[in-house]
Amino acid sequence: MAASGEAEGPAAGPELWAEARALLPDAEEGLTLALSGEVEDCILPLLRRARGLLYSTAGRPGREATEALRRLGDIVRDYSWEKLNAGPWREISKAWRQVYTYGCLFGALAEVAAGGPLAPAVRLCDMGLLMGASVLDNILARLVRVLQTHLPRGKRRAAAERNAKRVRIDPPPVPVVRPGDALPHLHRPSLEHFRDNYLIPQKPVVLEGITDHWPCMTKWSVDYFCQVAGCRTVPVELGTRYTDEEWSQKLMTVSDFISQYIANENSVGYLAQHQLFDQIPELKEDISIPDYCCLGEGEEDDITINAWFGPKGTISPLHQDPQQNFLAQVFGRKYIQLYSPEDSENLYPHESQILHNTSQVDVEDPDLEKFPNFRKAAFQSCILMPGQVLFIPVKYWHYVRSLDISFSVSFWWS
């Protein structure tokens, strides 16, 4: 996947190099280049050469050293990229992902040392965060945060305002939720009440009042994401739903995503199931893990937090997940249908292993000749509004369609 281009932004100065260099260990031997497994013999000498260039002078590296560091970063990234794409992602060695991260780190530091535009350095950090594995106490996340403080916030705000003017705000038609199908709503139930009446019996419910204190509820908007994350590279799903044949993925900046898919109503792109808050910790400060997650068996670090940001009309086909899920709506609305796991045989899951957790049925326009037993399946539904949190029990089938430009946060927990 290739990242799309954008304005290169301001240049790096000597003060920025000093800040970036301060993130590294004081002594060369402190940058251990430790890997979680074995890699080919040619890799470690390349990493050591790059490390040596960083510590060859007390100040900013000279032109020749900077160019050598840039070339080494390119070589390491290109070599490890082939390894990252050699098979299924779950089979890729963590060591090769760490090598890729080092390649991104050396490349980003070379861009800073060169004193050129910051956008290439930010893009390299994001590529390492997306495709690599953490090294040196997650140094790429710390480096990109330093880089972002040198990006002029005012310019991003102006771009956001231009894009926001193109967003249509006419309310779309809302599906009818019949009283007999409506999910129950609860206002801030106690832990015990939620556990005994919904978690243990595995019943879905819409929770209200538990996000009132989250800063995101008043801060976040399309404009805000342009301001704080416009230059950041993220994976975007292209197409209405992931089961469509024309569905694909692309890496692009948040600003490009907003201008091409949020402000433009003629195409559908979705920043879906992405761990954006690990990539941009500033955003994580605006949300909180629901207290009810403490009723699970895992630790807080085991909770997976995903972002779902897209235009009106994005669809997650009827599917199930292997963990409990809290889906919190920040802005926009989503229409959701839920089906019990007991109805699985009436929902016609795909037979292929990769889509075995996804139904073949379009629940809003079902082909009852092809899927006759679907009419036997009972469902509950809701329009999830800003500030509401939907509890989706483990393996509960759910279908989601956005009714507006929408941002949701999901918390998967055991």
Short mmCIF file of N, CA and C in Angstrom, two decimals, residues 166-323:
data_model
loop_
_atom_site.label_atom_id
_atom_site.label_comp_id
_atom_site.label_asym_id
_atom_site.label_seq_id
_atom_site.Cartn_x
_atom_site.Cartn_y
_atom_site.Cartn_z
N ARG A 166 -17.41 21.99 2.79
CA ARG A 166 -17.90 21.13 1.72
C ARG A 166 -18.75 19.99 2.26
N VAL A 167 -18.81 19.83 3.56
CA VAL A 167 -19.55 18.72 4.14
C VAL A 167 -21.04 19.04 4.19
N ARG A 168 -21.87 18.20 3.59
CA ARG A 168 -23.30 18.42 3.64
C ARG A 168 -23.83 18.01 5.00
N ILE A 169 -24.72 18.82 5.57
CA ILE A 169 -25.21 18.53 6.91
C ILE A 169 -26.69 18.19 6.91
N ASP A 170 -27.31 18.01 5.73
CA ASP A 170 -28.70 17.61 5.68
C ASP A 170 -28.86 16.25 6.36
N PRO A 171 -29.81 16.11 7.28
CA PRO A 171 -29.98 14.83 7.97
C PRO A 171 -30.52 13.77 7.03
N PRO A 172 -29.92 12.56 7.00
CA PRO A 172 -30.42 11.49 6.15
C PRO A 172 -31.65 10.84 6.77
N PRO A 173 -32.42 10.10 5.96
CA PRO A 173 -33.56 9.39 6.54
C PRO A 173 -33.09 8.35 7.56
N VAL A 174 -33.88 8.19 8.61
CA VAL A 174 -33.52 7.29 9.70
C VAL A 174 -34.36 6.02 9.60
N PRO A 175 -33.72 4.84 9.65
CA PRO A 175 -34.51 3.60 9.66
C PRO A 175 -35.45 3.57 10.86
N VAL A 176 -36.56 2.91 10.69
CA VAL A 176 -37.53 2.80 11.76
C VAL A 176 -37.14 1.66 12.69
N VAL A 177 -37.04 1.95 13.97
CA VAL A 177 -36.80 0.92 14.99
C VAL A 177 -38.14 0.64 15.67
N ARG A 178 -38.69 -0.52 15.40
CA ARG A 178 -39.99 -0.87 15.99
C ARG A 178 -39.85 -1.13 17.49
N PRO A 179 -40.82 -0.74 18.28
CA PRO A 179 -40.71 -0.92 19.74
C PRO A 179 -40.39 -2.35 20.15
N GLY A 180 -40.95 -3.32 19.45
CA GLY A 180 -40.70 -4.71 19.82
C GLY A 180 -39.28 -5.17 19.54
N ASP A 181 -38.57 -4.45 18.66
CA ASP A 181 -37.19 -4.82 18.30
C ASP A 181 -36.15 -3.97 19.01
N ALA A 182 -36.60 -2.92 19.70
CA ALA A 182 -35.66 -1.94 20.25
C ALA A 182 -34.85 -2.52 21.40
N LEU A 183 -33.57 -2.20 21.39
CA LEU A 183 -32.70 -2.60 22.50
C LEU A 183 -33.05 -1.82 23.76
N PRO A 184 -32.87 -2.41 24.94
CA PRO A 184 -33.10 -1.65 26.18
C PRO A 184 -32.03 -0.59 26.37
N HIS A 185 -32.38 0.48 27.07
CA HIS A 185 -31.46 1.57 27.39
C HIS A 185 -31.35 1.67 28.90
N LEU A 186 -30.14 1.88 29.38
CA LEU A 186 -29.91 2.06 30.81
C LEU A 186 -29.04 3.28 31.04
N HIS A 187 -29.33 4.04 32.10
CA HIS A 187 -28.52 5.20 32.44
C HIS A 187 -27.58 4.84 33.58
N ARG A 188 -26.30 4.73 33.25
CA ARG A 188 -25.22 4.50 34.22
C ARG A 188 -25.59 3.43 35.26
N PRO A 189 -25.83 2.21 34.82
CA PRO A 189 -26.13 1.14 35.80
C PRO A 189 -24.91 0.85 36.67
N SER A 190 -25.15 0.33 37.84
CA SER A 190 -24.05 -0.07 38.71
C SER A 190 -23.31 -1.24 38.08
N LEU A 191 -22.09 -1.46 38.53
CA LEU A 191 -21.32 -2.61 38.03
C LEU A 191 -22.07 -3.91 38.28
N GLU A 192 -22.65 -4.01 39.47
CA GLU A 192 -23.35 -5.25 39.83
C GLU A 192 -24.57 -5.46 38.95
N HIS A 193 -25.33 -4.40 38.71
CA HIS A 193 -26.54 -4.52 37.88
C HIS A 193 -26.16 -4.91 36.45
N PHE A 194 -25.13 -4.27 35.90
CA PHE A 194 -24.71 -4.60 34.54
C PHE A 194 -24.21 -6.05 34.49
N ARG A 195 -23.40 -6.44 35.48
CA ARG A 195 -22.86 -7.80 35.48
C ARG A 195 -23.97 -8.84 35.55
N ASP A 196 -24.91 -8.67 36.47
CA ASP A 196 -25.91 -9.71 36.72
C ASP A 196 -26.98 -9.77 35.64
N ASN A 197 -27.29 -8.62 35.02
CA ASN A 197 -28.42 -8.58 34.09
C ASN A 197 -28.03 -8.56 32.62
N TYR A 198 -26.75 -8.27 32.34
CA TYR A 198 -26.36 -8.17 30.93
C TYR A 198 -25.07 -8.92 30.62
N LEU A 199 -24.03 -8.78 31.44
CA LEU A 199 -22.78 -9.45 31.13
C LEU A 199 -22.90 -10.97 31.30
N ILE A 200 -23.35 -11.41 32.46
CA ILE A 200 -23.44 -12.86 32.70
C ILE A 200 -24.45 -13.52 31.77
N PRO A 201 -25.68 -12.98 31.59
CA PRO A 201 -26.61 -13.61 30.65
C PRO A 201 -26.32 -13.28 29.19
N GLN A 202 -25.30 -12.42 28.93
CA GLN A 202 -24.90 -12.07 27.57
C GLN A 202 -26.07 -11.46 26.77
N LYS A 203 -26.55 -10.32 27.27
CA LYS A 203 -27.62 -9.60 26.62
C LYS A 203 -27.13 -8.21 26.23
N PRO A 204 -27.37 -7.79 24.99
CA PRO A 204 -26.93 -6.45 24.58
C PRO A 204 -27.78 -5.36 25.23
N VAL A 205 -27.18 -4.18 25.39
CA VAL A 205 -27.88 -3.07 26.01
C VAL A 205 -27.19 -1.77 25.60
N VAL A 206 -27.97 -0.69 25.49
CA VAL A 206 -27.42 0.63 25.21
C VAL A 206 -27.26 1.37 26.54
N LEU A 207 -26.03 1.80 26.82
CA LEU A 207 -25.72 2.50 28.07
C LEU A 207 -25.64 4.00 27.80
N GLU A 208 -26.19 4.77 28.72
CA GLU A 208 -26.19 6.23 28.58
C GLU A 208 -25.56 6.88 29.80
N GLY A 209 -24.94 8.04 29.59
CA GLY A 209 -24.38 8.81 30.69
C GLY A 209 -22.98 8.44 31.10
N ILE A 210 -22.39 7.43 30.46
CA ILE A 210 -21.05 7.00 30.91
C ILE A 210 -19.93 7.69 30.15
N THR A 211 -20.26 8.45 29.10
CA THR A 211 -19.23 9.19 28.37
C THR A 211 -19.34 10.69 28.57
N ASP A 212 -20.22 11.13 29.47
CA ASP A 212 -20.46 12.57 29.64
C ASP A 212 -19.19 13.33 30.00
N HIS A 213 -18.26 12.66 30.71
CA HIS A 213 -17.04 13.33 31.16
C HIS A 213 -15.89 13.20 30.17
N TRP A 214 -16.10 12.49 29.06
CA TRP A 214 -15.02 12.32 28.09
C TRP A 214 -14.79 13.64 27.34
N PRO A 215 -13.56 14.16 27.31
CA PRO A 215 -13.30 15.40 26.56
C PRO A 215 -13.66 15.31 25.08
N CYS A 216 -13.58 14.11 24.51
CA CYS A 216 -13.85 13.97 23.07
C CYS A 216 -15.27 14.40 22.72
N MET A 217 -16.19 14.30 23.68
CA MET A 217 -17.59 14.60 23.37
C MET A 217 -17.81 16.07 23.03
N THR A 218 -16.92 16.92 23.47
CA THR A 218 -17.03 18.35 23.13
C THR A 218 -15.90 18.82 22.22
N LYS A 219 -14.79 18.07 22.15
CA LYS A 219 -13.63 18.51 21.37
C LYS A 219 -13.62 17.99 19.94
N TRP A 220 -14.03 16.75 19.75
CA TRP A 220 -13.79 16.10 18.47
C TRP A 220 -14.77 16.55 17.39
N SER A 221 -14.23 16.75 16.20
CA SER A 221 -15.00 17.09 15.01
C SER A 221 -14.10 16.82 13.81
N VAL A 222 -14.64 16.93 12.61
CA VAL A 222 -13.82 16.79 11.42
C VAL A 222 -12.71 17.84 11.44
N ASP A 223 -13.05 19.05 11.81
CA ASP A 223 -12.07 20.13 11.90
C ASP A 223 -10.94 19.76 12.87
N TYR A 224 -11.32 19.23 14.04
CA TYR A 224 -10.34 18.92 15.06
C TYR A 224 -9.36 17.85 14.57
N PHE A 225 -9.86 16.84 13.85
CA PHE A 225 -8.96 15.79 13.37
C PHE A 225 -7.99 16.32 12.34
N CYS A 226 -8.42 17.28 11.54
CA CYS A 226 -7.47 17.93 10.63
C CYS A 226 -6.38 18.66 11.41
N GLN A 227 -6.76 19.27 12.50
CA GLN A 227 -5.79 20.04 13.29
C GLN A 227 -4.75 19.15 13.95
N VAL A 228 -5.19 18.09 14.62
CA VAL A 228 -4.26 17.32 15.45
C VAL A 228 -3.66 16.13 14.71
N ALA A 229 -4.26 15.71 13.59
CA ALA A 229 -3.78 14.49 12.94
C ALA A 229 -3.74 14.59 11.43
N GLY A 230 -3.89 15.80 10.89
CA GLY A 230 -3.98 15.94 9.44
C GLY A 230 -2.80 15.37 8.67
N CYS A 231 -1.61 15.46 9.24
CA CYS A 231 -0.41 15.01 8.53
C CYS A 231 -0.09 13.54 8.77
N ARG A 232 -0.90 12.86 9.59
CA ARG A 232 -0.59 11.48 9.96
C ARG A 232 -1.12 10.49 8.93
N THR A 233 -0.34 9.44 8.68
CA THR A 233 -0.69 8.41 7.71
C THR A 233 -1.48 7.30 8.38
N VAL A 234 -2.61 6.93 7.78
CA VAL A 234 -3.49 5.91 8.35
C VAL A 234 -3.97 4.98 7.24
N PRO A 235 -4.41 3.75 7.59
CA PRO A 235 -4.97 2.83 6.59
C PRO A 235 -6.46 3.11 6.40
N VAL A 236 -6.88 3.22 5.16
CA VAL A 236 -8.27 3.53 4.83
C VAL A 236 -8.85 2.41 3.97
N GLU A 237 -10.03 1.94 4.34
CA GLU A 237 -10.74 0.95 3.54
C GLU A 237 -11.54 1.68 2.47
N LEU A 238 -11.41 1.25 1.23
CA LEU A 238 -12.11 1.87 0.11
C LEU A 238 -13.23 0.96 -0.35
N GLY A 239 -14.45 1.48 -0.37
CA GLY A 239 -15.62 0.69 -0.72
C GLY A 239 -16.63 0.71 0.40
N THR A 240 -17.87 0.35 0.08
CA THR A 240 -18.94 0.44 1.06
C THR A 240 -18.79 -0.58 2.17
N ARG A 241 -18.38 -1.82 1.82
CA ARG A 241 -18.26 -2.88 2.83
C ARG A 241 -17.14 -3.83 2.45
N TYR A 242 -16.55 -4.49 3.43
CA TYR A 242 -15.34 -5.29 3.16
C TYR A 242 -15.63 -6.58 2.42
N THR A 243 -16.89 -6.97 2.26
CA THR A 243 -17.22 -8.17 1.51
C THR A 243 -17.38 -7.90 0.01
N ASP A 244 -17.39 -6.64 -0.40
CA ASP A 244 -17.53 -6.31 -1.82
C ASP A 244 -16.25 -6.67 -2.58
N GLU A 245 -16.41 -7.09 -3.83
CA GLU A 245 -15.26 -7.49 -4.64
C GLU A 245 -14.32 -6.32 -4.90
N GLU A 246 -14.86 -5.12 -5.03
CA GLU A 246 -14.02 -3.96 -5.36
C GLU A 246 -13.38 -3.34 -4.12
N TRP A 247 -13.64 -3.91 -2.94
CA TRP A 247 -13.08 -3.37 -1.69
C TRP A 247 -11.56 -3.45 -1.72
N SER A 248 -10.91 -2.43 -1.19
CA SER A 248 -9.44 -2.41 -1.12
C SER A 248 -9.02 -1.53 0.05
N GLN A 249 -7.73 -1.42 0.26
CA GLN A 249 -7.17 -0.58 1.31
C GLN A 249 -6.07 0.30 0.73
N LYS A 250 -5.86 1.46 1.38
CA LYS A 250 -4.84 2.39 0.93
C LYS A 250 -4.33 3.18 2.12
N LEU A 251 -3.06 3.50 2.10
CA LEU A 251 -2.49 4.38 3.11
C LEU A 251 -2.55 5.82 2.62
N MET A 252 -3.04 6.71 3.47
CA MET A 252 -3.10 8.13 3.11
C MET A 252 -3.10 8.96 4.38
N THR A 253 -2.86 10.24 4.23
CA THR A 253 -2.90 11.11 5.41
C THR A 253 -4.35 11.36 5.81
N VAL A 254 -4.54 11.73 7.06
CA VAL A 254 -5.88 12.04 7.55
C VAL A 254 -6.49 13.19 6.76
N SER A 255 -5.69 14.20 6.43
CA SER A 255 -6.19 15.33 5.64
C SER A 255 -6.69 14.87 4.29
N ASP A 256 -5.93 14.00 3.62
CA ASP A 256 -6.37 13.48 2.32
C ASP A 256 -7.63 12.65 2.46
N PHE A 257 -7.69 11.83 3.52
CA PHE A 257 -8.89 11.02 3.76
C PHE A 257 -10.12 11.91 3.93
N ILE A 258 -9.97 12.98 4.70
CA ILE A 258 -11.11 13.87 4.94
C ILE A 258 -11.54 14.57 3.66
N SER A 259 -10.59 15.06 2.88
CA SER A 259 -10.95 15.80 1.67
C SER A 259 -11.52 14.88 0.60
N GLN A 260 -11.04 13.64 0.53
CA GLN A 260 -11.48 12.74 -0.54
C GLN A 260 -12.72 11.93 -0.18
N TYR A 261 -12.92 11.65 1.12
CA TYR A 261 -13.99 10.71 1.48
C TYR A 261 -14.98 11.25 2.51
N ILE A 262 -14.58 12.22 3.32
CA ILE A 262 -15.52 12.81 4.27
C ILE A 262 -16.23 14.00 3.62
N ALA A 263 -15.46 14.88 3.01
CA ALA A 263 -16.06 16.05 2.36
C ALA A 263 -16.64 15.74 0.99
N ASN A 264 -16.23 14.64 0.38
CA ASN A 264 -16.70 14.25 -0.94
C ASN A 264 -17.71 13.12 -0.79
N GLU A 265 -18.95 13.37 -1.15
CA GLU A 265 -20.01 12.39 -0.94
C GLU A 265 -20.12 11.37 -2.07
N ASN A 266 -19.28 11.46 -3.08
CA ASN A 266 -19.40 10.59 -4.23
C ASN A 266 -18.62 9.29 -4.11
N SER A 267 -17.85 9.11 -3.05
CA SER A 267 -17.09 7.88 -2.86
C SER A 267 -17.05 7.56 -1.38
N VAL A 268 -16.79 6.29 -1.07
CA VAL A 268 -16.83 5.83 0.32
C VAL A 268 -15.46 5.33 0.74
N GLY A 269 -14.92 5.91 1.78
CA GLY A 269 -13.69 5.44 2.42
C GLY A 269 -13.92 5.39 3.91
N TYR A 270 -13.26 4.46 4.58
CA TYR A 270 -13.56 4.22 5.99
C TYR A 270 -12.26 3.95 6.74
N LEU A 271 -11.99 4.77 7.74
CA LEU A 271 -10.89 4.49 8.65
C LEU A 271 -11.47 3.56 9.71
N ALA A 272 -11.33 2.27 9.49
CA ALA A 272 -12.09 1.27 10.26
C ALA A 272 -11.17 0.33 11.02
N GLN A 273 -11.57 0.01 12.24
CA GLN A 273 -10.88 -0.97 13.09
C GLN A 273 -9.38 -0.68 13.14
N HIS A 274 -9.05 0.58 13.39
CA HIS A 274 -7.65 0.99 13.43
C HIS A 274 -7.30 1.45 14.84
N GLN A 275 -6.15 1.02 15.34
CA GLN A 275 -5.70 1.39 16.67
C GLN A 275 -5.05 2.78 16.63
N LEU A 276 -5.88 3.75 16.31
CA LEU A 276 -5.44 5.13 16.14
C LEU A 276 -4.89 5.72 17.42
N PHE A 277 -5.38 5.25 18.55
CA PHE A 277 -5.00 5.86 19.83
C PHE A 277 -3.62 5.40 20.29
N ASP A 278 -3.15 4.27 19.78
CA ASP A 278 -1.76 3.88 20.01
C ASP A 278 -0.85 4.71 19.11
N GLN A 279 -1.32 5.01 17.92
CA GLN A 279 -0.53 5.78 16.96
C GLN A 279 -0.47 7.26 17.35
N ILE A 280 -1.59 7.80 17.88
CA ILE A 280 -1.65 9.21 18.25
C ILE A 280 -2.15 9.30 19.69
N PRO A 281 -1.24 9.16 20.67
CA PRO A 281 -1.66 9.14 22.08
C PRO A 281 -2.41 10.39 22.53
N GLU A 282 -2.21 11.51 21.85
CA GLU A 282 -2.92 12.74 22.21
C GLU A 282 -4.43 12.52 22.18
N LEU A 283 -4.90 11.70 21.24
CA LEU A 283 -6.33 11.42 21.14
C LEU A 283 -6.81 10.51 22.27
N LYS A 284 -5.93 9.63 22.73
CA LYS A 284 -6.32 8.69 23.80
C LYS A 284 -6.61 9.42 25.10
N GLU A 285 -6.03 10.61 25.25
CA GLU A 285 -6.27 11.39 26.46
C GLU A 285 -7.71 11.91 26.53
N ASP A 286 -8.42 11.85 25.40
CA ASP A 286 -9.78 12.39 25.34
C ASP A 286 -10.86 11.34 25.58
N ILE A 287 -10.48 10.09 25.82
CA ILE A 287 -11.45 9.02 26.06
C ILE A 287 -11.07 8.29 27.34
N SER A 288 -11.96 7.43 27.81
CA SER A 288 -11.68 6.61 29.00
C SER A 288 -12.18 5.20 28.75
N ILE A 289 -11.49 4.23 29.29
CA ILE A 289 -11.97 2.85 29.22
C ILE A 289 -13.17 2.72 30.14
N PRO A 290 -14.31 2.22 29.64
CA PRO A 290 -15.49 2.08 30.50
C PRO A 290 -15.20 1.26 31.75
N ASP A 291 -15.73 1.71 32.89
CA ASP A 291 -15.49 1.01 34.15
C ASP A 291 -15.93 -0.45 34.10
N TYR A 292 -16.93 -0.75 33.29
CA TYR A 292 -17.47 -2.11 33.23
C TYR A 292 -16.45 -3.11 32.70
N CYS A 293 -15.41 -2.63 32.03
CA CYS A 293 -14.37 -3.55 31.54
C CYS A 293 -13.63 -4.23 32.68
N CYS A 294 -13.70 -3.65 33.89
CA CYS A 294 -13.01 -4.26 35.03
C CYS A 294 -13.67 -5.59 35.41
N LEU A 295 -14.86 -5.86 34.89
CA LEU A 295 -15.54 -7.12 35.17
C LEU A 295 -14.97 -8.25 34.33
N GLY A 296 -14.10 -7.94 33.39
CA GLY A 296 -13.48 -8.97 32.56
C GLY A 296 -12.32 -9.64 33.26
N GLU A 297 -11.74 -10.61 32.57
CA GLU A 297 -10.67 -11.42 33.16
C GLU A 297 -9.28 -10.86 32.85
N GLY A 298 -9.16 -10.03 31.83
CA GLY A 298 -7.86 -9.55 31.42
C GLY A 298 -7.44 -8.28 32.13
N GLU A 299 -6.21 -7.84 31.83
CA GLU A 299 -5.70 -6.58 32.35
C GLU A 299 -6.10 -5.43 31.42
N GLU A 300 -5.95 -4.21 31.90
CA GLU A 300 -6.32 -3.05 31.09
C GLU A 300 -5.51 -3.00 29.80
N ASP A 301 -4.25 -3.43 29.85
CA ASP A 301 -3.41 -3.41 28.66
C ASP A 301 -3.89 -4.40 27.61
N ASP A 302 -4.73 -5.36 28.00
CA ASP A 302 -5.24 -6.36 27.05
C ASP A 302 -6.45 -5.85 26.28
N ILE A 303 -6.99 -4.69 26.65
CA ILE A 303 -8.16 -4.15 25.97
C ILE A 303 -7.72 -3.50 24.65
N THR A 304 -8.37 -3.90 23.57
CA THR A 304 -8.06 -3.35 22.25
C THR A 304 -9.01 -2.19 21.96
N ILE A 305 -8.45 -1.01 21.70
CA ILE A 305 -9.25 0.18 21.43
C ILE A 305 -9.08 0.55 19.96
N ASN A 306 -10.19 0.57 19.23
CA ASN A 306 -10.17 0.86 17.80
C ASN A 306 -10.97 2.10 17.47
N ALA A 307 -10.56 2.79 16.41
CA ALA A 307 -11.28 3.95 15.90
C ALA A 307 -12.04 3.55 14.65
N TRP A 308 -13.22 4.18 14.48
CA TRP A 308 -14.07 3.96 13.30
C TRP A 308 -14.55 5.34 12.84
N PHE A 309 -13.96 5.86 11.79
CA PHE A 309 -14.22 7.22 11.32
C PHE A 309 -14.56 7.16 9.84
N GLY A 310 -15.74 7.65 9.47
CA GLY A 310 -16.11 7.58 8.07
C GLY A 310 -17.32 8.43 7.75
N PRO A 311 -17.66 8.49 6.46
CA PRO A 311 -18.80 9.28 6.02
C PRO A 311 -20.11 8.53 6.21
N LYS A 312 -21.19 9.19 5.93
CA LYS A 312 -22.49 8.54 5.87
C LYS A 312 -22.43 7.41 4.84
N GLY A 313 -23.04 6.27 5.21
CA GLY A 313 -23.17 5.18 4.25
C GLY A 313 -22.16 4.05 4.41
N THR A 314 -21.18 4.17 5.30
CA THR A 314 -20.28 3.04 5.52
C THR A 314 -21.05 1.90 6.19
N ILE A 315 -20.69 0.68 5.84
CA ILE A 315 -21.40 -0.50 6.34
C ILE A 315 -20.41 -1.53 6.85
N SER A 316 -20.66 -2.04 8.05
CA SER A 316 -20.00 -3.26 8.52
C SER A 316 -21.02 -4.37 8.37
N PRO A 317 -20.78 -5.32 7.44
CA PRO A 317 -21.76 -6.39 7.22
C PRO A 317 -22.00 -7.18 8.51
N LEU A 318 -23.10 -7.93 8.54
CA LEU A 318 -23.43 -8.73 9.70
C LEU A 318 -22.29 -9.70 10.01
N HIS A 319 -21.71 -9.56 11.21
CA HIS A 319 -20.55 -10.37 11.59
C HIS A 319 -20.51 -10.52 13.10
N GLN A 320 -19.61 -11.35 13.59
CA GLN A 320 -19.42 -11.53 15.02
C GLN A 320 -17.94 -11.42 15.36
N ASP A 321 -17.65 -11.04 16.62
CA ASP A 321 -16.28 -10.88 17.09
C ASP A 321 -16.02 -11.80 18.27
N PRO A 322 -14.77 -12.16 18.50
CA PRO A 322 -14.44 -13.14 19.56
C PRO A 322 -14.30 -12.55 20.96
N GLN A 323 -14.61 -11.25 21.13
CA GLN A 323 -14.50 -10.63 22.45
C GLN A 323 -15.74 -9.79 22.74
#
